[in-house]
Amino acid sequence: MNGIYWFRKALRLHDNPALSEAVEKCETLFPLFILDPSIRSFVKVGANRWRFLVQSLQDLDRSLREANLRLIVIRGTPKDLMPKLIDKWKINLIAYEMDTEPFAIKRDQEIDQIANKLKVELIKRVSHTLYDPNDILRNSASKSTPFTYQGFLTTLSKMGSLSPPLPVPDFSHLHPIEKYLKNEPCELPTLEELGIKESECGPCLFPGGETEAIKRMEQTLSDHKWVVSFAKPNTSPNSLKPSTTVLSPYLKFGCLSCRRLYFKLKEIESKSSKCTQPPVSLVGQLLWREFFYANAALTPNFDKMVGNPICKQIEWDKNDEHLKAWKEGRTGYPFIDAIMIQLKTEGWIHHLARHAVACFLTRGDLWISWEDGLKVFEEYLLDADWSLNAGNWLWLSASAFFHQYFRVYSPISFGKKTDPNGDFIRKYIPVLRRFPKEHIYEPWKAPKFVQQNCKCLIGVDYPKPIVDHETVRKINLSKMAKAYANNKAESIVEETGDVLMSPKKKKKI
DNA sequence: ACATCGGTTGGGGTT
DNA sequence: AAACCCCAACCGATG
């Protein structure tokens, strides 16, 4: 049998069920990656993430070559290419990992149709997440995906245990494929080909690839005490070295199997008499990922406000200047700006740092739509994962999942708890580095002579705050209360089909 | 006696 | 000081 394993995510050989099954069934296997130019119309990918992808493909190719295979990278759209490749390589099997993102579902449906028409067997397996979202739906008591983490855990507890991760398959029986690849341009992409200049990329702190992923996992989890006492809320959003694992980019591209990580964590936990628990533990972090994936897969228009049934409808402002200032780290709030500069240059920021800047952009300060923030994260984050990105923006903007909108992060005091000296700010905004710690979070309040001594005049060398936090916070809280009231009224009209309400419901409003 | 329902209540929610 | 919503647990009414 001649098969294609189609790499999209799951850029790995370990614990890749669809790949393993294809290897077992085939005599000849073509490891394929399709570089689809139309991807740019779905998602904006910044230089750092392109680099991560290129590195991941290089690593995959290296590993495949050790097994006398190679990665075949072909340019074009899947639906145009597949029929030609099926014919050229005499393919009778296509295997790939299931993907729940809307654009991927559409893409894969087209391939499935082609395969069915040409009598090509399909192998499709869930391995980007621990659970199949549809299984979660089936096991949920409420007939919908659980909207709370605790409810989600309850559903999982009814679902039986996971099977352990698979090893790298044995490729030794496969025939060589080089002879099929004559006159076929199928080399790995370079940054130049993708239109990226090396100078656009920041320092490469997190190189892509399966090898690097496993190495990072082993290193990060080698301190078992740290693993079993991990509590997310106690980690620091503004430490100079990441206070969490930074495995997220590897999970996003599937360089690391979430199941392999899960079992590794469980193994470490089993050796300890007491360990932290979900939601704050490391296993808990993986389950947050599952939580958002399930909700994203089962909610229409999950990455939008309009047409999204779980999303509060809120009249956000359009303000391109403020949005640009936020994106470029020029809000005048050093804590916010430092985080945004770290995001742009390095491609990773701590989860709580994401909270702070997301709250600032939306309900906290700027009152700009979370959809605009989502796009910026999508561009800059190495770990930008459609479901998780949208889920977290819904959460932070208090549009879904989270509703205590009166809890607003202070762009001044939040960072002080874990970095009273402001070293994080000094690192990412060098122009502020001379300010004493008393002024570094609010440099505009420093007397003129202090600013002069620090060689940084606020309003000249570093911007004044674009909004006054205390003022806009109060205004936004009342806007939020109004928006919530409107949404409640809307939902009652929907339920009853009438504007007349029962007295009891009326009283509640 | 039992199951099912509609509605209320209170505890809790990754800072 | 409380604000928000979700949901499990509880309650009484009903068949």
XYZ file of C-alpha atoms (C1' of nucleotides) in Angstrom:
539
model
C 0.000 0.000 0.000
C 1.171 3.525 -0.827
C 0.254 6.158 1.725
C 0.609 9.837 2.466
C 1.018 11.030 6.006
C -0.095 14.635 5.833
C 1.665 16.806 8.428
C -0.156 19.995 9.458
C 0.080 20.240 13.213
C 1.536 17.152 14.954
C 5.011 17.992 13.624
C 6.429 14.957 15.400
C 7.058 11.246 15.111
C 6.319 10.224 18.715
C 2.752 9.557 19.845
C 1.248 10.270 16.460
C -1.529 7.673 16.079
C -2.465 8.402 12.480
C 1.198 8.263 11.457
C 1.800 5.014 13.347
C -1.194 3.328 11.757
C -0.187 4.510 8.302
C 3.373 3.237 8.763
C 2.035 -0.124 9.831
C -0.287 -0.443 6.842
C 1.986 0.820 4.098
C 4.958 -0.429 2.144
C 5.632 3.061 0.828
C 4.896 6.203 2.807
C 5.199 9.827 1.721
C 5.666 12.254 4.648
C 4.058 15.367 3.238
C 3.812 18.962 4.338
C 1.840 21.353 2.166
C 2.936 24.967 2.170
C -0.322 26.688 1.340
C 0.079 30.317 0.253
C -3.608 30.961 0.949
C -2.947 30.398 4.654
C -2.059 34.091 4.836
C -5.668 35.025 4.242
C -6.778 32.992 7.265
C -4.126 33.840 9.770
C -1.432 36.442 10.181
C 1.839 34.804 11.141
C 4.666 36.995 12.418
C 8.349 36.443 11.670
C 9.098 34.595 14.892
C 6.388 31.989 14.328
C 7.409 31.454 10.695
C 10.905 30.784 11.992
C 9.532 28.337 14.563
C 7.664 26.493 11.815
C 10.718 26.345 9.561
C 12.833 24.985 12.403
C 10.185 22.407 13.253
C 10.075 21.211 9.643
C 13.872 21.019 9.535
C 13.895 18.898 12.668
C 11.179 16.638 11.324
C 13.137 16.200 8.098
C 16.334 15.336 10.021
C 14.513 12.668 12.025
C 12.840 11.216 8.941
C 16.155 11.043 7.105
C 17.569 8.941 9.928
C 14.843 6.461 8.995
C 15.779 6.714 5.290
C 12.787 8.922 4.615
C 12.492 12.683 4.259
C 9.964 15.439 4.591
C 8.359 16.380 1.291
C 7.281 20.007 1.215
C 5.055 20.952 -1.676
C 3.712 24.406 -2.489
C 0.042 24.881 -3.308
C -3.434 24.385 -1.918
C -4.270 20.911 -0.601
C -7.377 20.432 -2.731
C -5.447 21.167 -5.935
C -2.404 19.123 -5.019
C -3.872 15.983 -3.520
C -5.502 14.553 -6.677
C -2.233 15.031 -8.579
C -0.142 13.418 -5.839
C -2.572 10.531 -5.465
C -2.189 9.861 -9.165
C 1.558 10.416 -9.366
C 2.453 8.337 -6.304
C -0.294 5.709 -6.738
C -1.673 6.551 -3.327
C -4.379 4.435 -1.715
C -4.189 5.766 1.835
C -4.078 9.237 3.389
C -3.528 9.698 7.112
C -3.701 12.889 9.134
C -4.411 14.252 12.570
C -7.893 15.629 13.201
C -8.110 19.398 13.474
C -11.115 21.182 14.950
C -10.457 24.703 13.688
C -13.141 25.947 11.276
C -10.785 26.633 8.367
C -9.180 23.220 8.880
C -12.535 21.454 8.914
C -13.368 22.987 5.551
C -9.944 22.109 4.135
C -10.156 18.536 5.373
C -13.687 17.995 4.110
C -12.474 18.827 0.627
C -9.666 16.282 0.932
C -12.026 13.642 2.344
C -14.309 14.108 -0.665
C -11.406 13.717 -3.048
C -10.237 10.609 -1.198
C -13.682 9.064 -1.215
C -14.131 9.748 -4.912
C -10.753 8.192 -5.755
C -11.313 5.259 -3.375
C -8.424 6.275 -1.178
C -8.609 5.055 2.410
C -8.539 7.703 5.162
C -7.029 7.464 8.625
C -7.971 10.392 10.871
C -7.066 10.391 14.559
C -7.489 12.783 17.472
C -4.115 13.559 18.999
C -3.788 17.316 19.235
C -5.879 17.116 22.395
C -6.235 14.467 25.107
C -9.952 14.169 24.455
C -12.202 14.314 21.444
C -14.506 17.329 21.963
C -17.460 15.265 20.752
C -16.816 12.698 23.484
C -16.892 15.489 26.022
C -20.206 16.694 24.664
C -21.644 13.183 24.852
C -20.587 12.820 28.476
C -21.681 16.248 29.625
C -24.739 16.220 31.852
C -25.996 19.556 30.580
C -26.090 18.509 26.898
C -23.669 21.330 26.156
C -19.958 21.735 26.726
C -19.319 22.666 30.353
C -18.769 26.423 30.687
C -16.959 26.076 33.984
C -13.714 24.335 34.697
C -15.174 22.380 37.610
C -18.056 21.198 35.469
C -15.526 20.206 32.844
C -13.583 18.137 35.391
C -16.802 16.426 36.449
C -17.455 15.470 32.839
C -13.900 14.161 32.414
C -14.232 12.050 35.550
C -16.998 10.097 33.830
C -14.881 9.389 30.792
C -12.477 6.619 31.631
C -8.702 6.745 31.519
C -6.492 7.738 28.615
C -4.354 5.256 26.759
C -0.610 5.861 27.064
C 1.387 7.669 24.354
C 2.777 5.751 21.392
C 6.494 5.419 20.658
C 8.118 6.579 17.419
C 7.008 3.987 14.842
C 9.387 1.506 13.236
C 9.938 2.710 9.670
C 12.416 -0.020 8.702
C 10.105 -1.937 6.340
C 9.292 1.116 4.212
C 10.589 1.391 0.655
C 12.741 4.374 -0.343
C 10.815 7.275 -1.860
C 13.576 9.276 -3.564
C 12.859 7.808 -7.012
C 9.338 9.277 -6.907
C 10.670 12.744 -6.198
C 12.664 13.389 -9.363
C 11.671 16.724 -10.919
C 9.456 17.430 -7.908
C 10.311 20.706 -6.154
C 9.876 19.607 -2.555
C 12.642 21.196 -0.517
C 12.164 22.660 2.936
C 11.111 26.307 2.975
C 13.571 28.991 3.995
C 12.775 32.262 5.742
C 13.729 34.111 2.564
C 11.173 32.138 0.577
C 8.533 33.103 3.140
C 9.456 36.753 2.779
C 10.996 37.017 6.240
C 14.255 38.832 6.907
C 16.373 37.507 9.734
C 16.370 41.056 11.153
C 12.585 40.889 11.659
C 13.024 37.996 14.061
C 13.901 38.467 17.695
C 16.406 36.420 19.662
C 15.684 32.723 19.236
C 14.850 31.765 22.805
C 12.573 28.849 21.911
C 13.754 27.008 18.795
C 11.133 24.924 17.035
C 11.077 21.171 16.601
C 10.306 17.840 18.211
C 13.876 17.310 19.426
C 13.884 20.668 21.180
C 10.400 19.976 22.578
C 11.408 16.711 24.220
C 14.603 18.268 25.505
C 12.733 21.195 26.994
C 10.149 18.932 28.583
C 12.804 16.715 30.167
C 14.777 19.695 31.437
C 11.811 21.628 32.784
C 10.258 18.657 34.517
C 13.522 17.249 35.903
C 12.936 19.132 39.157
C 10.166 16.939 40.541
C 9.651 19.106 43.607
C 8.945 22.063 41.356
C 6.493 19.992 39.307
C 4.407 18.707 42.221
C 4.269 22.086 43.944
C 3.472 24.057 40.778
C 0.600 26.487 41.273
C -0.073 28.768 38.333
C -1.352 31.786 40.305
C 1.911 31.777 42.270
C 4.098 32.020 39.187
C 5.373 35.386 38.086
C 4.208 37.197 34.949
C 7.245 39.456 34.924
C 10.270 37.438 35.916
C 13.343 37.815 33.713
C 13.390 34.086 33.053
C 10.046 32.362 32.349
C 8.436 31.068 35.544
C 6.419 28.446 33.663
C 7.416 25.673 31.249
C 7.075 27.470 27.873
C 6.009 24.190 26.322
C 3.013 25.942 24.752
C 4.629 26.643 21.346
C 5.598 22.972 21.100
C 2.068 21.891 21.971
C 0.616 24.335 19.458
C 2.597 22.889 16.554
C 2.374 19.384 17.966
C 6.154 19.092 18.286
C 5.233 17.701 21.678
C 2.327 15.349 22.238
C 0.023 16.614 24.973
C -0.553 12.990 25.912
C 3.156 12.361 26.341
C 3.346 15.427 28.569
C 0.261 14.368 30.503
C 1.623 10.900 31.224
C 5.007 12.299 32.167
C 3.368 14.649 34.669
C 1.190 11.862 36.056
C 4.245 9.674 36.508
C 6.040 12.389 38.471
C 2.932 13.072 40.559
C 2.530 9.384 41.379
C 5.916 9.404 43.116
C 4.899 12.185 45.444
C 2.676 11.943 48.491
C 1.182 15.370 47.951
C 0.956 17.502 44.863
C -1.023 20.502 43.687
C -4.273 19.816 41.824
C -6.183 21.228 38.870
C -6.890 23.996 38.091
C -3.559 25.307 39.380
C -1.282 22.282 38.812
C 0.616 21.537 35.609
C -1.875 18.801 34.719
C -4.491 21.455 35.406
C -2.881 23.660 32.739
C -3.198 20.881 30.180
C -6.844 20.487 31.132
C -7.456 24.212 30.614
C -6.232 23.599 27.114
C -8.759 20.785 26.761
C -11.476 22.989 28.217
C -11.000 25.718 25.623
C -10.518 23.268 22.773
C -13.801 21.530 23.526
C -15.705 24.787 23.806
C -14.090 26.166 20.656
C -14.908 23.058 18.649
C -18.564 23.098 19.644
C -19.366 26.817 19.560
C -20.123 28.509 16.231
C -18.169 31.692 15.492
C -16.038 31.102 18.573
C -13.468 33.712 17.534
C -16.051 36.421 16.911
C -18.554 38.374 18.965
C -21.397 38.520 16.430
C -23.006 35.145 15.880
C -21.265 33.604 18.869
C -24.017 32.284 21.157
C -21.905 32.316 24.325
C -20.440 35.777 23.801
C -21.777 38.919 25.466
C -22.623 41.486 22.825
C -20.767 44.660 23.734
C -20.374 47.934 21.843
C -16.614 48.257 21.840
C -14.968 51.426 20.530
C -12.957 51.792 17.354
C -9.755 53.618 18.164
C -6.900 52.808 15.827
C -4.457 55.105 17.582
C -4.998 53.455 20.943
C -4.916 50.005 19.385
C -1.633 50.810 17.681
C -0.165 52.241 20.877
C -1.131 49.043 22.714
C 0.235 46.809 19.984
C 3.550 48.642 19.830
C 4.008 49.091 23.558
C 3.430 52.861 23.701
C 0.522 53.170 26.144
C 2.577 55.067 28.691
C 2.041 52.324 31.265
C 5.479 50.697 31.602
C 4.169 47.343 32.855
C 1.800 47.019 29.888
C 4.334 48.290 27.372
C 7.132 46.017 28.610
C 4.886 42.986 28.187
C 3.855 44.019 24.683
C 7.480 44.565 23.698
C 8.413 41.150 25.080
C 5.540 39.670 23.080
C 6.652 41.288 19.851
C 10.365 40.584 20.169
C 10.360 37.146 21.822
C 6.986 35.636 20.917
C 6.094 34.430 24.371
C 4.656 36.161 27.445
C 3.459 34.655 30.709
C -0.199 33.756 31.028
C -0.870 36.377 33.698
C 0.907 38.976 31.571
C -1.619 38.107 28.869
C -4.342 38.729 31.438
C -2.968 42.160 32.241
C -2.615 43.411 28.673
C -5.878 41.833 27.494
C -7.821 43.415 30.330
C -6.135 46.743 29.579
C -7.112 46.650 25.901
C -10.728 45.652 26.506
C -12.900 46.171 29.571
C -10.190 47.630 31.815
C -8.926 50.678 30.015
C -9.121 51.135 26.252
C -12.579 49.601 25.605
C -11.375 48.121 22.320
C -12.801 44.852 21.008
C -11.137 41.624 22.118
C -11.210 40.577 18.448
C -8.571 43.229 17.707
C -6.422 41.970 20.561
C -6.856 38.390 19.365
C -5.417 39.323 15.977
C -2.338 40.893 17.539
C -1.721 37.812 19.692
C -2.316 35.637 16.653
C 0.436 37.446 14.819
C 3.054 37.614 17.547
C 2.632 34.561 19.772
C 4.721 31.482 19.019
C 1.983 29.465 20.701
C -0.960 31.192 18.974
C -3.506 28.404 18.902
C -6.897 29.383 17.476
C -9.074 27.768 20.145
C -6.979 28.834 23.096
C -6.405 32.349 21.857
C -10.099 33.012 21.264
C -11.109 31.264 24.505
C -8.771 33.348 26.592
C -9.821 36.613 24.940
C -13.462 35.737 25.605
C -12.483 35.084 29.204
C -10.401 38.190 29.822
C -12.857 40.574 28.189
C -15.609 39.049 30.371
C -17.483 38.162 27.197
C -17.833 34.481 28.126
C -16.742 31.988 30.827
C -15.649 34.743 33.214
C -18.115 37.355 34.373
C -16.659 39.158 37.376
C -16.009 42.189 35.227
C -15.524 44.397 38.277
C -12.211 42.658 38.865
C -9.950 44.898 36.815
C -6.214 44.436 36.711
C -4.306 47.522 37.692
C -1.612 48.309 35.121
C 0.355 49.874 37.986
C 0.058 47.659 41.046
C -0.381 44.199 39.501
C 3.220 43.873 38.384
C 4.683 45.281 41.611
C 3.784 42.178 43.600
C 6.228 39.943 41.732
C 8.692 42.599 40.549
C 8.798 45.479 43.049
C 12.062 46.735 41.626
C 10.759 46.935 38.065
C 13.620 44.914 36.543
C 11.289 43.483 33.912
C 10.427 47.003 32.771
C 14.100 47.999 32.731
C 14.898 45.031 30.509
C 12.277 45.648 27.850
C 12.106 49.470 27.998
C 15.741 50.536 28.382
C 14.881 54.237 28.222
C 13.203 53.844 31.642
C 16.041 51.889 33.215
C 17.382 54.744 35.347
C 14.113 55.454 37.155
C 14.130 54.513 40.851
C 11.709 51.760 41.792
C 9.418 54.347 43.414
C 8.676 55.823 39.991
C 9.241 53.070 37.470
C 5.624 51.871 37.313
C 4.317 55.475 37.112
C 7.127 57.533 35.618
C 4.813 60.414 34.701
C 4.457 61.096 38.411
C 8.192 61.546 38.864
C 9.173 65.190 39.420
C 10.750 66.949 36.447
C 14.222 66.936 38.016
C 14.023 63.161 38.522
C 13.048 62.707 34.877
C 15.983 64.908 33.881
C 18.371 62.925 36.073
C 17.056 59.730 34.508
C 17.620 61.188 31.034
C 14.042 60.397 30.160
C 11.411 63.097 29.885
C 7.904 61.710 29.999
C 6.024 62.925 26.949
C 9.278 63.243 25.005
C 11.441 60.146 25.473
C 8.620 57.891 26.735
C 4.894 58.547 26.222
C 2.501 59.952 28.792
C -0.308 57.536 29.706
C -2.801 57.473 26.832
C -5.673 57.175 29.326
C -6.035 57.796 33.041
C -6.576 54.332 34.482
C -8.694 55.314 37.486
C -10.973 57.488 35.354
C -11.565 55.056 32.507
C -11.859 52.094 34.860
C -14.926 53.647 36.487
C -16.463 54.635 33.161
C -15.864 51.154 31.750
C -17.353 49.416 34.800
C -20.616 51.239 34.258
C -20.499 50.502 30.506
C -19.989 46.867 31.374
C -22.943 46.833 33.776
C -25.090 48.365 31.056
C -23.911 45.883 28.435
C -24.641 42.955 30.743
C -28.119 44.277 31.468
C -28.786 44.629 27.739
C -27.620 41.080 27.070
C -29.871 39.767 29.808
C -32.891 41.579 28.406
C -32.045 40.290 24.920
C -31.829 36.698 26.113
C -35.206 36.918 27.828
C -36.777 38.251 24.652
C -35.219 35.333 22.830
C -36.439 32.763 25.335
C -40.009 33.959 25.478
C -40.233 35.308 21.960
C -41.906 38.317 23.474
C -40.928 41.557 25.098
C -43.492 40.899 27.832
C -41.778 39.267 30.762
C -43.050 37.426 33.753
C -43.095 39.592 36.904
C -40.442 37.453 38.561
C -37.978 37.842 35.727
C -38.802 41.514 35.533
C -37.933 41.897 39.180
C -34.563 40.296 38.615
C -33.710 42.911 36.044
C -43.965 5.395 46.303
C -41.538 7.256 42.612
C -39.791 10.077 38.747
C -39.846 14.352 36.695
C -40.452 19.128 36.415
C -39.705 24.202 37.286
C -37.912 27.318 40.320
C -34.968 29.044 44.166
C -30.704 29.201 46.835
C -26.014 29.442 47.999
C -21.310 28.511 47.074
C -17.733 29.248 44.065
C -15.133 31.108 40.424
C -6.897 30.202 37.644
C -5.505 37.530 40.438
C -19.087 46.517 50.728
C -20.765 44.632 46.488
C -21.052 44.137 41.914
C -21.232 39.077 37.677
C -22.926 34.213 36.094
C -22.956 29.089 36.519
C -24.433 25.034 38.489
C -25.321 21.537 41.883
C -28.351 20.811 45.487
C -32.487 21.388 47.211
C -37.589 22.178 47.387
C -42.368 21.622 46.509
C -45.774 20.536 42.995
C -47.392 17.387 39.789
C -48.438 13.123 37.249
